Coordinates of N, CA and C in Angstrom, one line a residue:
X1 N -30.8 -45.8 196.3 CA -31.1 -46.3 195.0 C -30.0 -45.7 194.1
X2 N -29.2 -46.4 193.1 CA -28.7 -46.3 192.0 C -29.0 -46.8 190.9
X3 N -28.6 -45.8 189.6 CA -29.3 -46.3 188.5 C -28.0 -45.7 187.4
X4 N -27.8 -46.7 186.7 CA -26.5 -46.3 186.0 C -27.1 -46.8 184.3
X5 N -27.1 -45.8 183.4 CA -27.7 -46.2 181.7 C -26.5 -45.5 181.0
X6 N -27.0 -46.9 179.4 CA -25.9 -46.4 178.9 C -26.8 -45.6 177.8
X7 N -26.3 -44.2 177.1 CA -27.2 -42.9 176.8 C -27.2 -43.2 174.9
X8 N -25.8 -44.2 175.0 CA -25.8 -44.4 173.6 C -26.8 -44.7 172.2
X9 N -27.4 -45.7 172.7 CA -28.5 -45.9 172.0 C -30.1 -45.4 171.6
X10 N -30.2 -44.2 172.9 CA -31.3 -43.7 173.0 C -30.8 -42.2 172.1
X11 N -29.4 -41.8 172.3 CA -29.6 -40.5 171.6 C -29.6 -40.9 170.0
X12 N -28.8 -42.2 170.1 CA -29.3 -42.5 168.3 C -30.7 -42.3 167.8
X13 N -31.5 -42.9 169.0 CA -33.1 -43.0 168.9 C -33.3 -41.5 168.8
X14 N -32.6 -40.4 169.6 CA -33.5 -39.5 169.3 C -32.8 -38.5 167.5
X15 N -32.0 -39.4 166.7 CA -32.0 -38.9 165.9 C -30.3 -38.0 165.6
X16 N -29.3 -38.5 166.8 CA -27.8 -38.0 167.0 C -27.2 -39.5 166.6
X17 N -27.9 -40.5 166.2 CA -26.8 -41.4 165.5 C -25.4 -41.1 164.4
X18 N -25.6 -40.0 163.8 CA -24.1 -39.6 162.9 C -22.8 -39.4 164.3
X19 N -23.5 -39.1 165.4 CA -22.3 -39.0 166.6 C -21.6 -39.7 166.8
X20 N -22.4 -41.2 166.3 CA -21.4 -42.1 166.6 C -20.8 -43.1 165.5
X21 N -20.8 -43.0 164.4 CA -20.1 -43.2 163.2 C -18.3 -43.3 163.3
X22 N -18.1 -43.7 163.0 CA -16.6 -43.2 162.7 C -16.3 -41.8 161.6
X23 N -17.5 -41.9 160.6 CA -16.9 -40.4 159.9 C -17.3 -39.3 160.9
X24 N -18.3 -38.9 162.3 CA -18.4 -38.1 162.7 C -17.6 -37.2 162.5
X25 N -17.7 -36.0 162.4 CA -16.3 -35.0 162.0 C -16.7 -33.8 163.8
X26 N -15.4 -34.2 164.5 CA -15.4 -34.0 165.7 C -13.7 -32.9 166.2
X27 N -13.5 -32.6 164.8 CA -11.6 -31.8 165.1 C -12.0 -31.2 165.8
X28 N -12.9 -30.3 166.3 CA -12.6 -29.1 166.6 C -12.5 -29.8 168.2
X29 N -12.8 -30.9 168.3 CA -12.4 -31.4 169.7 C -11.2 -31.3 169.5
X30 N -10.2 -31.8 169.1 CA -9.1 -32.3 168.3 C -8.4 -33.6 167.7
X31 N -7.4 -34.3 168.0 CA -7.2 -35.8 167.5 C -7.0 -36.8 168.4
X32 N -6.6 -38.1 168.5 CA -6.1 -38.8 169.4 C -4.4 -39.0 169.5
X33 N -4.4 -39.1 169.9 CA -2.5 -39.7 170.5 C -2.1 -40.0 169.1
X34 N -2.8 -41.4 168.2 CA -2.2 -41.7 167.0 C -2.5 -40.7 165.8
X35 N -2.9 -39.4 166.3 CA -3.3 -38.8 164.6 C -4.8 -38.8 164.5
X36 N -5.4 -39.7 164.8 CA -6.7 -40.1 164.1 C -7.9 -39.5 164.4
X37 N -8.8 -39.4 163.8 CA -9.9 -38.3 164.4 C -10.5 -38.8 165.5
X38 N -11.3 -37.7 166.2 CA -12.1 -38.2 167.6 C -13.5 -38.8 167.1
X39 N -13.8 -39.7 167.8 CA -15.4 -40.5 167.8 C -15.8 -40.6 169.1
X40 N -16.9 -40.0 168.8 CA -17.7 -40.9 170.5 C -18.2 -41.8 170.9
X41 N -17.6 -42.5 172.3 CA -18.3 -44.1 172.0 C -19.1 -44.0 173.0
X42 N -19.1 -44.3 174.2 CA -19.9 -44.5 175.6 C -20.6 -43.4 176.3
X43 N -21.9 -43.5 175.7 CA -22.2 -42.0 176.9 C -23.4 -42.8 177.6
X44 N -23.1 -42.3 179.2 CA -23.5 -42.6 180.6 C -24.0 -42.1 181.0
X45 N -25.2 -42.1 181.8 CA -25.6 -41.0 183.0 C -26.2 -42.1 184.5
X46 N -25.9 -41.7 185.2 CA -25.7 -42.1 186.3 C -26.4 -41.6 187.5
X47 N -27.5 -41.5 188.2 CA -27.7 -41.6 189.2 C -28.4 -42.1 190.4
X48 N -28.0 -40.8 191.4 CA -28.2 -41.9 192.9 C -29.0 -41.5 193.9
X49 N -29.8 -42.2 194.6 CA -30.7 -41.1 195.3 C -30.8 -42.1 196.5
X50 N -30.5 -41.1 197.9 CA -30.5 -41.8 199.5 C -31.6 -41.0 200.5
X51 N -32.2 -41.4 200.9 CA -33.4 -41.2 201.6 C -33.6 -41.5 202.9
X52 N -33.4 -40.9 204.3 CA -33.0 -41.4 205.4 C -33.4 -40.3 206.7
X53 N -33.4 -40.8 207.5 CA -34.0 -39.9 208.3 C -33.4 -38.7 208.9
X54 N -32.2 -38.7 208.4 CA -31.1 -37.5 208.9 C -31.1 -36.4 207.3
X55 N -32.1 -36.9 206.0 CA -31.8 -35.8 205.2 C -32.3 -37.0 203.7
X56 N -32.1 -36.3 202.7 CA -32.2 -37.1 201.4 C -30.1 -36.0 200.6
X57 N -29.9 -37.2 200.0 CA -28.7 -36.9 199.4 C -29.5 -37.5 198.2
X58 N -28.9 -36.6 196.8 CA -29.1 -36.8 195.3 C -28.3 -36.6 194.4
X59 N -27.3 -37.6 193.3 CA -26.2 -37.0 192.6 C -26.2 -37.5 191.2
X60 N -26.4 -36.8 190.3 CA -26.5 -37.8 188.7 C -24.8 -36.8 188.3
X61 N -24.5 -37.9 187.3 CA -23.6 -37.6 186.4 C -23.4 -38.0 185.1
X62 N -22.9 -37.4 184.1 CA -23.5 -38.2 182.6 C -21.5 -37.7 182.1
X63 N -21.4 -39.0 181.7 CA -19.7 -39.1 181.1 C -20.3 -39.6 179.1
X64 N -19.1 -38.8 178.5 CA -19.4 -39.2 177.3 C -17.6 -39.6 176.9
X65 N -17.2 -40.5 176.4 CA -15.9 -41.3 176.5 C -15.7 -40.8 174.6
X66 N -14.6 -40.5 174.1 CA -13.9 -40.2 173.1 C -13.1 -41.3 172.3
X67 N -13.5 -41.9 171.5 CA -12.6 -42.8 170.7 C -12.3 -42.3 169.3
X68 N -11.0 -43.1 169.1 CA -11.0 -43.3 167.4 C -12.1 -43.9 166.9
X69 N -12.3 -45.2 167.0 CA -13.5 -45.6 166.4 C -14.6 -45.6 167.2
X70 N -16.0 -44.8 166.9 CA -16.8 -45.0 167.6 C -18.0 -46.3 167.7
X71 N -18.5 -46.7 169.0 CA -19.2 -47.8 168.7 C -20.8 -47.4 169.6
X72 N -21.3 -48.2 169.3 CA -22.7 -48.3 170.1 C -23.0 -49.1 171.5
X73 N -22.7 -49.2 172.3 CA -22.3 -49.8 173.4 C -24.2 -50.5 173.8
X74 N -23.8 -51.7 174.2 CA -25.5 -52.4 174.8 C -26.0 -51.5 176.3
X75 N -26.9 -51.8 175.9 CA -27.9 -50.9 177.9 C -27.3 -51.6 178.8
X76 N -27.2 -51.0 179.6 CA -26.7 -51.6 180.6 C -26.9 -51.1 182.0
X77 N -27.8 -51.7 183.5 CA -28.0 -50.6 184.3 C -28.0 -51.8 185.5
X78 N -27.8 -51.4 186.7 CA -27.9 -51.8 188.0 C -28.8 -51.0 189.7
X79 N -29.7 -51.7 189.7 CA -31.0 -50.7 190.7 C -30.9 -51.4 191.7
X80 N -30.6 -51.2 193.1 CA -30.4 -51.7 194.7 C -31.6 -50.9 194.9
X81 N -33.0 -51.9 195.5 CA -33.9 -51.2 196.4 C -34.7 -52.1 196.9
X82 N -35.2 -51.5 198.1 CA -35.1 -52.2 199.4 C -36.7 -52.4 199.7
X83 N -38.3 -51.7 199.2 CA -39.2 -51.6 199.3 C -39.9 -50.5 198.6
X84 N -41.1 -50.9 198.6 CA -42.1 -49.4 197.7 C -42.1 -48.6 198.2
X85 N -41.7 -46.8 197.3 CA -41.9 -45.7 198.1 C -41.7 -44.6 197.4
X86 N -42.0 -43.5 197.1 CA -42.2 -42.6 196.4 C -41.6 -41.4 196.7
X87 N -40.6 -40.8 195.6 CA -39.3 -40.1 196.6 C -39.5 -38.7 195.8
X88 N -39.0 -37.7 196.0 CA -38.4 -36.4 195.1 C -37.8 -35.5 195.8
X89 N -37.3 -34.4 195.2 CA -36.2 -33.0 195.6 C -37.1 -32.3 195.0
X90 N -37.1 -31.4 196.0 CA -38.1 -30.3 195.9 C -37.3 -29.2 195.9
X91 N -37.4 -28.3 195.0 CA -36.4 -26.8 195.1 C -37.6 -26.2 196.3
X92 N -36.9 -26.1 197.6 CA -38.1 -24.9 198.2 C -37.8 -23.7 197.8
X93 N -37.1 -23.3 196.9 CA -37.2 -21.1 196.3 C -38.6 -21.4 195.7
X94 N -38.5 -22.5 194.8 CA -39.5 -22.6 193.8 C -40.6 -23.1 194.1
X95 N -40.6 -24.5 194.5 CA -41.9 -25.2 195.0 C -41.6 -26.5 193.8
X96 N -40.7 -26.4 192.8 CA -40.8 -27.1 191.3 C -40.0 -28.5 192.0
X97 N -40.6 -29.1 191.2 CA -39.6 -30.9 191.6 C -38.1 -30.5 190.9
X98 N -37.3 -31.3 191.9 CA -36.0 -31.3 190.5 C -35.7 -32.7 190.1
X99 N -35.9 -33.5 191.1 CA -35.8 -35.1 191.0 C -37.4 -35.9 191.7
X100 N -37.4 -37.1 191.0 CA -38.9 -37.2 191.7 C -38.9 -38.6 190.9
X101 N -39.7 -39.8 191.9 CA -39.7 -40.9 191.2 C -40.4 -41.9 192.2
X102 N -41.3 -42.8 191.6 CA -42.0 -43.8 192.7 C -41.3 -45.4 192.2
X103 N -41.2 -46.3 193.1 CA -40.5 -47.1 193.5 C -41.7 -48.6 194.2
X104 N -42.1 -49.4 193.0 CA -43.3 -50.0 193.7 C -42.6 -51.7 193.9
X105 N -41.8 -51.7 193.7 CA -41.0 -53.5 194.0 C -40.7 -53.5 193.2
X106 N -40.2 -55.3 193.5 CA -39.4 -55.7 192.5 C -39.8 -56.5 191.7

């Protein structure tokens, strides 16, 4: 299973919309190539989870892309799955879930 979202519009929702303005004031990142201040445009998070009889593999990653002008990018996501089934990573030190999710069709 992969699952790829775009983070842009949700962190406006949670109230970080000035992030993505063009006045954002972001120097202390620093500038772009032409001079012009940094904006943020695309932020991603990404993951993947495989489930198999030799082990489970789990990998997220979250990219946030730097522009001059910042923009709001549309949702956008892609999910490959094969049947209902209810999955998670378990820390055994802890006993605590770290990933966890059910999966009932399509």
């Amino acid at each position: 299973m992969s699952v790829k979202r775009f983070l842009s519009l949700l962190l406006i929702a949670l109230g970080l919309g000035s992030w993505f303005v063009e006045t954002a004031d972001f120097t202390g990142l620093g500038t772009m190539a032409d001079g012009s201040g940094v904006g943020l445009g695309k932020a991603r998070h990404s993951v993947s989870f495989e489930l198999g009889a030799a082990g489970t593999k789990a990998a997220a990653s979250s990219v946030v892309s730097a522009t001059a002008a910042a923009t709001s990018p549309p949702w956008d996501a892609e999910v490959r799955l094969g049947r209902p089934f209810v999955y998670a990573v378990v820390d055994l030190a802890t006993g605590l879930p770290v990933f966890a999710g059910v999966f009932e069709g399509a």
